[in-house]
Amino acid sequence: MPSPDKFPTTPDGRYFVVKGRLWRASNPGLASDERQRLVDALMKARREVAAALKARDGNAQKAARQAVDEAKRALGERGPVWWQDGAPDFNRRMVANTPYADWFAALRP
C-alpha cells in the first residue's frame, strides 16, 4: 500500500489518492504471505512489461500486461470490490467528483 504521507488513504481504507484521483487499495483481508506473493508477481510482471516495451515485442508485452492485470485483480485493486457493504466503486475517479471530496479538501492547508 502506498505511503500515507505521499498518497493519502481514504478514511475507510478503500482508496488512496494520486494527483487528485482515487485508486483502489489492495484488499486488507489478504493474508500477509499471500499479499507479498501477489505483490512480488505484480512487480515481476511490471518489469516484464518494461522489458517487452524496450524489446518492442508485442506478444511479450501483451502477456506481461495480462500478468499485471491478474495480479492486480488478485490483490483486489481491479475487478469486483473487496468490501461487502454494497458501496459503489469510485476507482480511477477524480476525488472531487465523489463522496470523498470534502474529506480530501480538508486535507489541504
PDB file of C-alpha atoms in Angstrom:
ATOM      1  CA  MET A   1       0.000   0.000   0.000  1.00  0.00           C
ATOM      2  CA  PRO A   2       1.345   3.491  -0.790  1.00  0.00           C
ATOM      3  CA  SER A   3       2.851   5.745   1.859  1.00  0.00           C
ATOM      4  CA  PRO A   4       0.097   7.707   3.661  1.00  0.00           C
ATOM      5  CA  ASP A   5       2.348  10.773   3.762  1.00  0.00           C
ATOM      6  CA  LYS A   6       2.686  10.887  -0.008  1.00  0.00           C
ATOM      7  CA  PHE A   7      -0.655   9.387  -1.048  1.00  0.00           C
ATOM      8  CA  PRO A   8      -3.474   9.931   1.452  1.00  0.00           C
ATOM      9  CA  THR A   9      -5.746   6.976   2.109  1.00  0.00           C
ATOM     10  CA  THR A  10      -9.485   7.490   2.451  1.00  0.00           C
ATOM     11  CA  PRO A  11     -10.852   7.063   5.977  1.00  0.00           C
ATOM     12  CA  ASP A  12     -12.464   3.744   5.026  1.00  0.00           C
ATOM     13  CA  GLY A  13      -9.165   2.430   3.612  1.00  0.00           C
ATOM     14  CA  ARG A  14     -10.679   1.643   0.221  1.00  0.00           C
ATOM     15  CA  TYR A  15      -8.670   4.112  -1.868  1.00  0.00           C
ATOM     16  CA  PHE A  16      -5.532   6.199  -1.947  1.00  0.00           C
ATOM     17  CA  VAL A  17      -5.262   9.475  -3.854  1.00  0.00           C
ATOM     18  CA  VAL A  18      -2.681  10.284  -6.530  1.00  0.00           C
ATOM     19  CA  LYS A  19      -2.883  13.649  -8.307  1.00  0.00           C
ATOM     20  CA  GLY A  20      -6.498  14.079  -7.219  1.00  0.00           C
ATOM     21  CA  ARG A  21      -7.601  10.651  -8.482  1.00  0.00           C
ATOM     22  CA  LEU A  22      -8.825   7.723  -6.383  1.00  0.00           C
ATOM     23  CA  TRP A  23      -7.094   4.366  -6.825  1.00  0.00           C
ATOM     24  CA  ARG A  24      -8.459   1.243  -5.182  1.00  0.00           C
ATOM     25  CA  ALA A  25      -6.286  -0.106  -2.384  1.00  0.00           C
ATOM     26  CA  SER A  26      -5.413  -3.765  -2.005  1.00  0.00           C
ATOM     27  CA  ASN A  27      -7.753  -5.983  -0.046  1.00  0.00           C
ATOM     28  CA  PRO A  28      -6.710  -5.668   3.618  1.00  0.00           C
ATOM     29  CA  GLY A  29      -8.218  -9.102   4.270  1.00  0.00           C
ATOM     30  CA  LEU A  30      -5.452 -10.885   2.367  1.00  0.00           C
ATOM     31  CA  ALA A  31      -3.012 -12.880   4.486  1.00  0.00           C
ATOM     32  CA  SER A  32       0.371 -11.156   4.614  1.00  0.00           C
ATOM     33  CA  ASP A  33       2.188 -14.019   2.882  1.00  0.00           C
ATOM     34  CA  GLU A  34      -0.424 -14.118   0.097  1.00  0.00           C
ATOM     35  CA  ARG A  35      -0.258 -10.337  -0.303  1.00  0.00           C
ATOM     36  CA  GLN A  36       3.526 -10.498  -0.572  1.00  0.00           C
ATOM     37  CA  ARG A  37       3.364 -13.289  -3.148  1.00  0.00           C
ATOM     38  CA  LEU A  38       0.943 -11.230  -5.237  1.00  0.00           C
ATOM     39  CA  VAL A  39       2.975  -8.030  -4.905  1.00  0.00           C
ATOM     40  CA  ASP A  40       6.080  -9.942  -5.998  1.00  0.00           C
ATOM     41  CA  ALA A  41       4.163 -11.285  -9.015  1.00  0.00           C
ATOM     42  CA  LEU A  42       2.942  -7.774  -9.833  1.00  0.00           C
ATOM     43  CA  MET A  43       6.432  -6.280  -9.687  1.00  0.00           C
ATOM     44  CA  LYS A  44       7.811  -9.103 -11.844  1.00  0.00           C
ATOM     45  CA  ALA A  45       5.068  -8.549 -14.412  1.00  0.00           C
ATOM     46  CA  ARG A  46       5.731  -4.803 -14.464  1.00  0.00           C
ATOM     47  CA  ARG A  47       9.417  -5.454 -15.112  1.00  0.00           C
ATOM     48  CA  GLU A  48       8.385  -7.785 -17.936  1.00  0.00           C
ATOM     49  CA  VAL A  49       6.197  -5.048 -19.446  1.00  0.00           C
ATOM     50  CA  ALA A  50       9.166  -2.680 -19.414  1.00  0.00           C
ATOM     51  CA  ALA A  51      11.450  -5.279 -20.986  1.00  0.00           C
ATOM     52  CA  ALA A  52       8.888  -6.074 -23.691  1.00  0.00           C
ATOM     53  CA  LEU A  53       8.453  -2.396 -24.492  1.00  0.00           C
ATOM     54  CA  LYS A  54      12.204  -1.949 -24.733  1.00  0.00           C
ATOM     55  CA  ALA A  55      12.479  -5.002 -26.989  1.00  0.00           C
ATOM     56  CA  ARG A  56       9.427  -3.905 -28.993  1.00  0.00           C
ATOM     57  CA  ASP A  57       7.990  -7.382 -28.507  1.00  0.00           C
ATOM     58  CA  GLY A  58       4.213  -7.054 -28.825  1.00  0.00           C
ATOM     59  CA  ASN A  59       3.458 -10.645 -27.828  1.00  0.00           C
ATOM     60  CA  ALA A  60       5.590 -10.422 -24.687  1.00  0.00           C
ATOM     61  CA  GLN A  61       4.059  -7.053 -23.874  1.00  0.00           C
ATOM     62  CA  LYS A  62       0.533  -8.443 -24.152  1.00  0.00           C
ATOM     63  CA  ALA A  63       1.394 -11.415 -21.922  1.00  0.00           C
ATOM     64  CA  ALA A  64       3.108  -9.178 -19.361  1.00  0.00           C
ATOM     65  CA  ARG A  65       0.180  -6.746 -19.239  1.00  0.00           C
ATOM     66  CA  GLN A  66      -2.170  -9.682 -18.690  1.00  0.00           C
ATOM     67  CA  ALA A  67       0.035 -10.837 -15.790  1.00  0.00           C
ATOM     68  CA  VAL A  68      -0.144  -7.317 -14.302  1.00  0.00           C
ATOM     69  CA  ASP A  69      -3.940  -7.372 -14.589  1.00  0.00           C
ATOM     70  CA  GLU A  70      -4.185 -10.823 -12.995  1.00  0.00           C
ATOM     71  CA  ALA A  71      -2.038  -9.764 -10.037  1.00  0.00           C
ATOM     72  CA  LYS A  72      -3.986  -6.529  -9.534  1.00  0.00           C
ATOM     73  CA  ARG A  73      -7.295  -8.439  -9.642  1.00  0.00           C
ATOM     74  CA  ALA A  74      -5.995 -10.956  -7.108  1.00  0.00           C
ATOM     75  CA  LEU A  75      -4.909  -8.073  -4.861  1.00  0.00           C
ATOM     76  CA  GLY A  76      -8.402  -6.572  -5.135  1.00  0.00           C
ATOM     77  CA  GLU A  77      -7.237  -3.442  -6.933  1.00  0.00           C
ATOM     78  CA  ARG A  78      -9.288  -4.301 -10.033  1.00  0.00           C
ATOM     79  CA  GLY A  79     -12.366  -6.373 -10.720  1.00  0.00           C
ATOM     80  CA  PRO A  80     -15.072  -6.935  -8.110  1.00  0.00           C
ATOM     81  CA  VAL A  81     -14.745  -4.800  -4.986  1.00  0.00           C
ATOM     82  CA  TRP A  82     -13.437  -6.469  -1.844  1.00  0.00           C
ATOM     83  CA  TRP A  83     -15.804  -4.726   0.578  1.00  0.00           C
ATOM     84  CA  GLN A  84     -19.173  -6.260   1.397  1.00  0.00           C
ATOM     85  CA  ASP A  85     -21.424  -3.303   2.279  1.00  0.00           C
ATOM     86  CA  GLY A  86     -22.697  -2.630  -1.245  1.00  0.00           C
ATOM     87  CA  ALA A  87     -20.929   0.733  -1.560  1.00  0.00           C
ATOM     88  CA  PRO A  88     -20.150   1.709  -5.158  1.00  0.00           C
ATOM     89  CA  ASP A  89     -16.676   1.632  -6.642  1.00  0.00           C
ATOM     90  CA  PHE A  90     -15.068   5.018  -7.299  1.00  0.00           C
ATOM     91  CA  ASN A  91     -11.795   3.605  -8.617  1.00  0.00           C
ATOM     92  CA  ARG A  92      -9.997   5.949 -11.031  1.00  0.00           C
ATOM     93  CA  ARG A  93     -12.478   8.767 -10.458  1.00  0.00           C
ATOM     94  CA  MET A  94     -11.416  12.275  -9.571  1.00  0.00           C
ATOM     95  CA  VAL A  95     -11.835  12.566  -5.815  1.00  0.00           C
ATOM     96  CA  ALA A  96     -13.579  15.939  -6.215  1.00  0.00           C
ATOM     97  CA  ASN A  97     -16.442  14.150  -8.007  1.00  0.00           C
ATOM     98  CA  THR A  98     -17.036  11.553  -5.304  1.00  0.00           C
ATOM     99  CA  PRO A  99     -18.374  11.401  -1.737  1.00  0.00           C
ATOM    100  CA  TYR A 100     -14.724  11.742  -0.612  1.00  0.00           C
ATOM    101  CA  ALA A 101     -14.481  15.324  -1.922  1.00  0.00           C
ATOM    102  CA  ASP A 102     -14.987  17.063   1.453  1.00  0.00           C
ATOM    103  CA  TRP A 103     -12.566  14.716   3.211  1.00  0.00           C
ATOM    104  CA  PHE A 104      -9.889  15.377   0.581  1.00  0.00           C
ATOM    105  CA  ALA A 105     -10.482  19.142   0.583  1.00  0.00           C
ATOM    106  CA  ALA A 106      -9.999  19.189   4.356  1.00  0.00           C
ATOM    107  CA  LEU A 107      -6.517  17.677   3.969  1.00  0.00           C
ATOM    108  CA  ARG A 108      -5.203  20.704   2.136  1.00  0.00           C
ATOM    109  CA  PRO A 109      -3.958  23.640   4.229  1.00  0.00           C
TER     110      PRO A 109
END
